PDB file of C-alpha atoms in Angstrom:
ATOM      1  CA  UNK A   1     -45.533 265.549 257.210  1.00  0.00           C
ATOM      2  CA  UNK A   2     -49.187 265.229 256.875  1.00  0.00           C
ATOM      3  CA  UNK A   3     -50.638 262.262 258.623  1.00  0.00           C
ATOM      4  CA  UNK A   4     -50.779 258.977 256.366  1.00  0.00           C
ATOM      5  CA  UNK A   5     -54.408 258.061 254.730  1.00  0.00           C
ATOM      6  CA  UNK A   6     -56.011 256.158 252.056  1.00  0.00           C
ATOM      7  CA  UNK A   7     -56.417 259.556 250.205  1.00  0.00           C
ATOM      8  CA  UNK A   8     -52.907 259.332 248.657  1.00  0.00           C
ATOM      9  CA  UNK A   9     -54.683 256.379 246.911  1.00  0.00           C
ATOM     10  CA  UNK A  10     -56.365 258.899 244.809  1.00  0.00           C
ATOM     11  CA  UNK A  11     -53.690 261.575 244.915  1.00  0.00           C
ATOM     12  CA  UNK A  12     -50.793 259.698 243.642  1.00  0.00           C
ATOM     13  CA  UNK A  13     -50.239 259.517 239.669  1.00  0.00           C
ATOM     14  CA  UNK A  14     -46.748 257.839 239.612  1.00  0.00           C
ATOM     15  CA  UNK A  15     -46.672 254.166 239.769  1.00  0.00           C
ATOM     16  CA  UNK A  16     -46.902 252.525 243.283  1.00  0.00           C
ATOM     17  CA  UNK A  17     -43.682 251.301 244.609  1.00  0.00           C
ATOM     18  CA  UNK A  18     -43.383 249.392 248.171  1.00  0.00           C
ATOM     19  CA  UNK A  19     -41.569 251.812 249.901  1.00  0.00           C
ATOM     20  CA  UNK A  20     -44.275 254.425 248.652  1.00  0.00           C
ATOM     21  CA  UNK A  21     -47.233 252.574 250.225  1.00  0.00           C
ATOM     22  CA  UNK A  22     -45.084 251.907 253.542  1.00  0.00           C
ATOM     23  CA  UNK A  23     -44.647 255.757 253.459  1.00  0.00           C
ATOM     24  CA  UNK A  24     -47.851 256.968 252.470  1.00  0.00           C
ATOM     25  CA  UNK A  25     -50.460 254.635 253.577  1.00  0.00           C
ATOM     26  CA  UNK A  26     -51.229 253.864 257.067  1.00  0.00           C
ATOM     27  CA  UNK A  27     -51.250 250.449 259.053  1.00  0.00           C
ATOM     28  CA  UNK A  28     -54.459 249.280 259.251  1.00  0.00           C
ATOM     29  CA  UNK A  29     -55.869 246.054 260.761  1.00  0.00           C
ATOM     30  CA  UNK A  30     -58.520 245.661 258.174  1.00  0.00           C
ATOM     31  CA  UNK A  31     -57.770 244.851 254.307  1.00  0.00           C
ATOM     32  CA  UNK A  32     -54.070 243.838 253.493  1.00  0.00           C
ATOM     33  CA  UNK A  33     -52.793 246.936 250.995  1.00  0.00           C
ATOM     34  CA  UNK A  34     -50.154 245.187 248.361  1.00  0.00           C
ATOM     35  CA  UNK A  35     -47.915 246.350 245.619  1.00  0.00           C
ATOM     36  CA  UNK A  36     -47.593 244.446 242.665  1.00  0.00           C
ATOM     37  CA  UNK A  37     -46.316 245.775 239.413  1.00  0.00           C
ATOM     38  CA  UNK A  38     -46.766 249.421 239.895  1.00  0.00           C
ATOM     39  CA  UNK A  39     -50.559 248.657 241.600  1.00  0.00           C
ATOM     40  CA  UNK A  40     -52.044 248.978 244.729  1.00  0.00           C
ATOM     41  CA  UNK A  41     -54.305 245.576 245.479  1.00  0.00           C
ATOM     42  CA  UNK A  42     -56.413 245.630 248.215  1.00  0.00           C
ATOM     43  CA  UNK A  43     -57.917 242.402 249.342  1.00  0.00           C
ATOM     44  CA  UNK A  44     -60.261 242.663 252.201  1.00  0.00           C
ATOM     45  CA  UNK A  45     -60.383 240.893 255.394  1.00  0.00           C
ATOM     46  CA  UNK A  46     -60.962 237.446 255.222  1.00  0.00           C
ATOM     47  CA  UNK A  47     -63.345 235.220 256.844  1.00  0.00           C
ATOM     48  CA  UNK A  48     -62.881 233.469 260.154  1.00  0.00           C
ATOM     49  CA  UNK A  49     -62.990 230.454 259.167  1.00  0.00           C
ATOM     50  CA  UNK A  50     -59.156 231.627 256.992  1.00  0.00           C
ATOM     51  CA  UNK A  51     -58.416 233.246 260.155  1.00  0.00           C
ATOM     52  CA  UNK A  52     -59.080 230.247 262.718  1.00  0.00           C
ATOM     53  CA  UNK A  53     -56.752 228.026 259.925  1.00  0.00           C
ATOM     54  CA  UNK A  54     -54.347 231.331 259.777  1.00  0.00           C
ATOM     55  CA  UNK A  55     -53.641 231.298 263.586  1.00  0.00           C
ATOM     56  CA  UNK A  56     -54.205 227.596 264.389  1.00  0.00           C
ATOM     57  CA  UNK A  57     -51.315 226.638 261.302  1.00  0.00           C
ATOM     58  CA  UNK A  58     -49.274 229.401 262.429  1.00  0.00           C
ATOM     59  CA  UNK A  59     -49.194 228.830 265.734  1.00  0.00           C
ATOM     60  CA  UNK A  60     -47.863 224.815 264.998  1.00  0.00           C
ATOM     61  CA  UNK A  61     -45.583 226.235 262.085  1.00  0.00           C
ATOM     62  CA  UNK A  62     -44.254 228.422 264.286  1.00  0.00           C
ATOM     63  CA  UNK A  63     -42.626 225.640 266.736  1.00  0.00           C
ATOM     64  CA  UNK A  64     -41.440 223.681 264.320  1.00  0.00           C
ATOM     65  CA  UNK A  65     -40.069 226.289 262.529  1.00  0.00           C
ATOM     66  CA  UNK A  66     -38.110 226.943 265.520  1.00  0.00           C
ATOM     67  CA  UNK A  67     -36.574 223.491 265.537  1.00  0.00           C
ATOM     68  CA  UNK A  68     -35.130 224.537 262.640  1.00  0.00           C
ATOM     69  CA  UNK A  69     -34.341 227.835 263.762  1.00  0.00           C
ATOM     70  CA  UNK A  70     -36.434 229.600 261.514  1.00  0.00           C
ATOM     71  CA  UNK A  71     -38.736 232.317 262.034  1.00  0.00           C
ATOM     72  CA  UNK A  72     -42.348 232.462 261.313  1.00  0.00           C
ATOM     73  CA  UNK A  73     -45.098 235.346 260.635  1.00  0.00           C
ATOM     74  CA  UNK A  74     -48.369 236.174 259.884  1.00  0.00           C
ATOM     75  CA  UNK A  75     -49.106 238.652 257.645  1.00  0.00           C
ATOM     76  CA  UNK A  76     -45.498 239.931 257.451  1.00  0.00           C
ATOM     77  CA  UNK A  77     -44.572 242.301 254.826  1.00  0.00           C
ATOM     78  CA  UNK A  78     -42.223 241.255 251.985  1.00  0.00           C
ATOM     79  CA  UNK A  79     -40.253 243.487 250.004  1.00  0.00           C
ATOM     80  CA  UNK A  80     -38.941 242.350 246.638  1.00  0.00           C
ATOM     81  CA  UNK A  81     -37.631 245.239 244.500  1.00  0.00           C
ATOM     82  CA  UNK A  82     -40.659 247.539 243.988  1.00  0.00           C
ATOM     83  CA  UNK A  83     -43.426 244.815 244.977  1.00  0.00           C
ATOM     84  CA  UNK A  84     -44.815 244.530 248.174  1.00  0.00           C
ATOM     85  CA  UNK A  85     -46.542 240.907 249.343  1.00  0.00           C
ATOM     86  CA  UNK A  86     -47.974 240.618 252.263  1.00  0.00           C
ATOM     87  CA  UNK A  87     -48.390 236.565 252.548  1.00  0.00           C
ATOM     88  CA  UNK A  88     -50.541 234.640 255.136  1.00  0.00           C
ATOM     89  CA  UNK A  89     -47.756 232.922 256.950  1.00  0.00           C
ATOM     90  CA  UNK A  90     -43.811 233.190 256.231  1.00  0.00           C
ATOM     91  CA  UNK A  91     -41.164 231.398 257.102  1.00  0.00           C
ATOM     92  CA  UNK A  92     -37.292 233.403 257.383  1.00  0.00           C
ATOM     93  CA  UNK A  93     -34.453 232.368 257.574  1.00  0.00           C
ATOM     94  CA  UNK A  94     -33.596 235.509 260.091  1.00  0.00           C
ATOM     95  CA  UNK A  95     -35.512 236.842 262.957  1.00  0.00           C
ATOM     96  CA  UNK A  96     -38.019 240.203 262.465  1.00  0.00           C
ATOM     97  CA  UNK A  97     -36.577 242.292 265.437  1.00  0.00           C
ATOM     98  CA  UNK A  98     -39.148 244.611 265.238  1.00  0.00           C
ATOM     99  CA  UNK A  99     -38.681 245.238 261.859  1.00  0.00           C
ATOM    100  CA  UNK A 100     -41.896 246.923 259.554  1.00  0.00           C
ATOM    101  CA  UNK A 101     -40.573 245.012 256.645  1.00  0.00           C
ATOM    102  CA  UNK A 102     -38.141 241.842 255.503  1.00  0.00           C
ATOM    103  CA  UNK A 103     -36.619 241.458 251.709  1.00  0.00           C
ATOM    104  CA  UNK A 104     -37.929 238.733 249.827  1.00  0.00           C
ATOM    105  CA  UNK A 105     -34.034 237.185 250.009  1.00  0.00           C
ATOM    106  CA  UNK A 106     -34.826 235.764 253.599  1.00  0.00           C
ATOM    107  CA  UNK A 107     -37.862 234.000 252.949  1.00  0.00           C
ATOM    108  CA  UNK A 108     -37.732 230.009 253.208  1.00  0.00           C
ATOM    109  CA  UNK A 109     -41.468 229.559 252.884  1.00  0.00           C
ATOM    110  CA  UNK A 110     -44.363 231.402 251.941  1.00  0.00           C
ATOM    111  CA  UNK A 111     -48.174 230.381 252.779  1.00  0.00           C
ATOM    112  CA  UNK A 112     -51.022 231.182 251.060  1.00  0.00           C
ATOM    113  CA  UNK A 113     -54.578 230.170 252.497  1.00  0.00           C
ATOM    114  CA  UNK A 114     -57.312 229.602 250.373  1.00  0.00           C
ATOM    115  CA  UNK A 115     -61.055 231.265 250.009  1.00  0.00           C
ATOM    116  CA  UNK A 116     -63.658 231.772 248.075  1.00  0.00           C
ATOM    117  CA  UNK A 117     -62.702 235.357 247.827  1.00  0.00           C
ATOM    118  CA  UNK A 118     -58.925 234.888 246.920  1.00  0.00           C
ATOM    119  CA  UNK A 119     -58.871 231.688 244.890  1.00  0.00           C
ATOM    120  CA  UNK A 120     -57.026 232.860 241.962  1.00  0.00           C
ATOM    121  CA  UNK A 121     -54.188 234.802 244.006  1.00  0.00           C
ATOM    122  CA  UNK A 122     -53.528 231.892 245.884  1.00  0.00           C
ATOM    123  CA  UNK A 123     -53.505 229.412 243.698  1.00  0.00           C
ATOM    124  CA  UNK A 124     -52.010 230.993 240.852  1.00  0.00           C
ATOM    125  CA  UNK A 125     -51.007 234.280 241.242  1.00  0.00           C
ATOM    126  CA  UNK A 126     -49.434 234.085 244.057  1.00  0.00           C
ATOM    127  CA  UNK A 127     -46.984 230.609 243.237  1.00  0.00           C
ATOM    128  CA  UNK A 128     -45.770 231.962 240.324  1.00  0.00           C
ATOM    129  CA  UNK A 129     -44.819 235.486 241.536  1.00  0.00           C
ATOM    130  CA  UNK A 130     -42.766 233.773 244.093  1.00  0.00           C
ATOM    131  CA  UNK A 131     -41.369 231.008 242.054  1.00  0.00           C
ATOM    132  CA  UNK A 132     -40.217 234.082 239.728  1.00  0.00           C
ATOM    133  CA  UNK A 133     -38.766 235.513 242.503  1.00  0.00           C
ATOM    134  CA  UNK A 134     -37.160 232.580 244.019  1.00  0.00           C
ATOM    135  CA  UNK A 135     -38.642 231.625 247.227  1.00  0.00           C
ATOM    136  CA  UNK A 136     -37.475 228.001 247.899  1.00  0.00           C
ATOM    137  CA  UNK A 137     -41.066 226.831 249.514  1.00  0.00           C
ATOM    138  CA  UNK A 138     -44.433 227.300 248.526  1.00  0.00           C
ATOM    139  CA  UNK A 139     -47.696 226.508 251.077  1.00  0.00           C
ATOM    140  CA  UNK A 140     -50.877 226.321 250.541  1.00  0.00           C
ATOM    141  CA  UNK A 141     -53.988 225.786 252.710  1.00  0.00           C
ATOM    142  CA  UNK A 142     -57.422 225.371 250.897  1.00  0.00           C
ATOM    143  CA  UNK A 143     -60.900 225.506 252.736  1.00  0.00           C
ATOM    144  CA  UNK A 144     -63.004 224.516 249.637  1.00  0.00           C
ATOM    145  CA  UNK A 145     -66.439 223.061 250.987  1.00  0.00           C
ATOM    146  CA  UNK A 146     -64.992 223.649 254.472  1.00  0.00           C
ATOM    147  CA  UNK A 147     -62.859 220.296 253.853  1.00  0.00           C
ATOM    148  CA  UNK A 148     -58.709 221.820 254.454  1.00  0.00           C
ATOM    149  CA  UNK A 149     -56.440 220.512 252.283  1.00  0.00           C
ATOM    150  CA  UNK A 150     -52.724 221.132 252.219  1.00  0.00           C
ATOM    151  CA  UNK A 151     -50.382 221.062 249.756  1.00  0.00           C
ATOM    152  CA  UNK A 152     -46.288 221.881 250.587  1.00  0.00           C
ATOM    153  CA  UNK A 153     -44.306 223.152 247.197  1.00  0.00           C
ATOM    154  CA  UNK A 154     -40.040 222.806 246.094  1.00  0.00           C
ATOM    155  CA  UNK A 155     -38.507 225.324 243.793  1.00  0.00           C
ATOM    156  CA  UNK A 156     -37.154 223.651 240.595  1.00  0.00           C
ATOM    157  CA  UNK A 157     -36.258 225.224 237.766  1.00  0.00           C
ATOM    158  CA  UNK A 158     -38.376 228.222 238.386  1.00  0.00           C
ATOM    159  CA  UNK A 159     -41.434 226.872 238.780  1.00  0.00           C
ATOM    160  CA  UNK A 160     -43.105 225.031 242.302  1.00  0.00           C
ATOM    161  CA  UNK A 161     -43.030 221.406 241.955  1.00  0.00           C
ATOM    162  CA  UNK A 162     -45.241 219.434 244.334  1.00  0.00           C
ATOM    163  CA  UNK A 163     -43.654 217.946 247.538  1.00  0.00           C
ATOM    164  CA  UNK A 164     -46.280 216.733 250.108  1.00  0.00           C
ATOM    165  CA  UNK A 165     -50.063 216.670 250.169  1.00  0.00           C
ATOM    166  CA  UNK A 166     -52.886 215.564 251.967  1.00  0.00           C
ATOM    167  CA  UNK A 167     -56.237 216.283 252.876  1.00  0.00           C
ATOM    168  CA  UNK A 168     -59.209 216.719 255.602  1.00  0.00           C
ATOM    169  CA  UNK A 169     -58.729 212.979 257.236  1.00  0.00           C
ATOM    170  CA  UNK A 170     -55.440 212.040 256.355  1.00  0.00           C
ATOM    171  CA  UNK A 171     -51.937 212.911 257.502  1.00  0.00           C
ATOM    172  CA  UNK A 172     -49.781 216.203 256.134  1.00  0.00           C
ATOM    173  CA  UNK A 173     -46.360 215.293 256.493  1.00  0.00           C
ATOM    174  CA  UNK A 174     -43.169 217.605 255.551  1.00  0.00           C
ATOM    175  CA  UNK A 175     -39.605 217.203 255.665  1.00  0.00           C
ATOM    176  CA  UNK A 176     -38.330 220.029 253.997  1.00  0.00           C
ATOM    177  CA  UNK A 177     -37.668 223.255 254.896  1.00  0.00           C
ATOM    178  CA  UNK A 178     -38.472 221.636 258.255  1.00  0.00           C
ATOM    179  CA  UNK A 179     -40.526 218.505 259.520  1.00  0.00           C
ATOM    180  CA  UNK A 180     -43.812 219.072 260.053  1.00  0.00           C
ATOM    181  CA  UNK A 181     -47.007 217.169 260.014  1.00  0.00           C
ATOM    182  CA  UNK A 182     -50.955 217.781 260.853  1.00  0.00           C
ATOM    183  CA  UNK A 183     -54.347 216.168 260.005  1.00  0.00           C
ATOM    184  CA  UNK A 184     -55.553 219.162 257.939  1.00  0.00           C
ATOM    185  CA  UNK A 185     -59.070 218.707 259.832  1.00  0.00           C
ATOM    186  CA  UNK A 186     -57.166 220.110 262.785  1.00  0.00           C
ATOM    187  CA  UNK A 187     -57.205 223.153 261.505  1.00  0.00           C
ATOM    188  CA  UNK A 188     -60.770 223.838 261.604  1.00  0.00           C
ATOM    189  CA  UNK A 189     -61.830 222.858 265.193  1.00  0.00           C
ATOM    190  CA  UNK A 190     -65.414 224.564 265.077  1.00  0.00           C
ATOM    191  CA  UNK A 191     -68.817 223.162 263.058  1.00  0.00           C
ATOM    192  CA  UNK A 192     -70.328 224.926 260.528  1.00  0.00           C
ATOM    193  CA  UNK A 193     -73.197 226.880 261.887  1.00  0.00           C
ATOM    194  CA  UNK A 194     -76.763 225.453 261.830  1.00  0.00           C
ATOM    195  CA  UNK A 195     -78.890 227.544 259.306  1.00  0.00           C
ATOM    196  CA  UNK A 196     -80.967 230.339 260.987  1.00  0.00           C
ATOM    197  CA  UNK A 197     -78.031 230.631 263.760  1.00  0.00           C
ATOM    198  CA  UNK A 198     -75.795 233.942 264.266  1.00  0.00           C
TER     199      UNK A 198
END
């Protein structure tokens, strides 16, 4: 089998299935590769001030989480049907085990966090494609004006209904799937850098 490369981007004609871009295309550490109704979408990396909120949140997630004895994961790939996401933090109800992939059917929570450069995904594409799909929890992070907010979602009759929000200064608390609760200014410990720096 010939190695696996971005090439079968341009070489494939049949519609893009998950298990065809986890066979064809290879890992990478750079832009997230997803499959969404037949498509490839390619989002590129993000910036660090998503990944300092990505690992920071993750990394407190993941303990309580545990409490619960749930899993958590960054950038885990979900399978559901033909569709591949690949959220920014998810929450399962089993653990990966070195698994390359995890159906959508053990997912508890996803998280979505918020930039300039994915604003529509994550705050609208990417709620309702779960809530069609049934994922009980919905998370998402937004950096707007470098201010985090946070805003925790419930499953109800197909659609995410708000449960808990708060912002930059006040407290995020959570009870469900699992208590939780952060200042959302926590997650960005660094200041924004002075003009003409870096």
């Amino acid at each position: 089998m010939p190695p696996r490369s971005f090439d079968a981007l341009s070489r494939r004609s049949d519609a893009w299935t998950a298990s065809a871009a986890l066979d064809l295309l290879p890992e990478n550490s750079g832009p997230r590769v997803e499959v969404l109704r037949g498509c490839v979408v390619i989002t590129p990396d993000s910036d660090l001030d998503r990944r300092t909120v990505q690992r920071k949140l993750g990394y407190l997630l993941k303990q309580a989480a545990r409490r619960a004895e749930l899993w958590l994961y960054h950038e885990v790939n979900v399978v559901s049907n033909d569709d591949l996401f690949i959220p920014d933090v998810a929450v399962l109800k089993v653990p990966g085990g070195g698994r390359t992939t995890m159906s959508i059917g053990h997912a508890v929570l996803l998280g979505e966090i918020v930039s300039p450069g994915n604003r529509r995904k994550a705050v609208i594409d990417r709620p309702r494609e779960y809530a069609a799909v049934g994922v009980p929890f919905f998370l998402r992070v937004d950096l707007r004006n470098r201010v985090p907010t946070m805003a925790l979602f419930e499953l109800s009759d197909g659609e995410y209904r708000p449960l808990a929000a708060a912002a930059a200064g006040s407290t995020f608390a959570m009870r469900e799937p699992f208590e939780f609760s952060i200042d959302p200014a926590e997650l960005l410990d660094e200041e924004e850098p002075v003009e003409g720096e870096g």
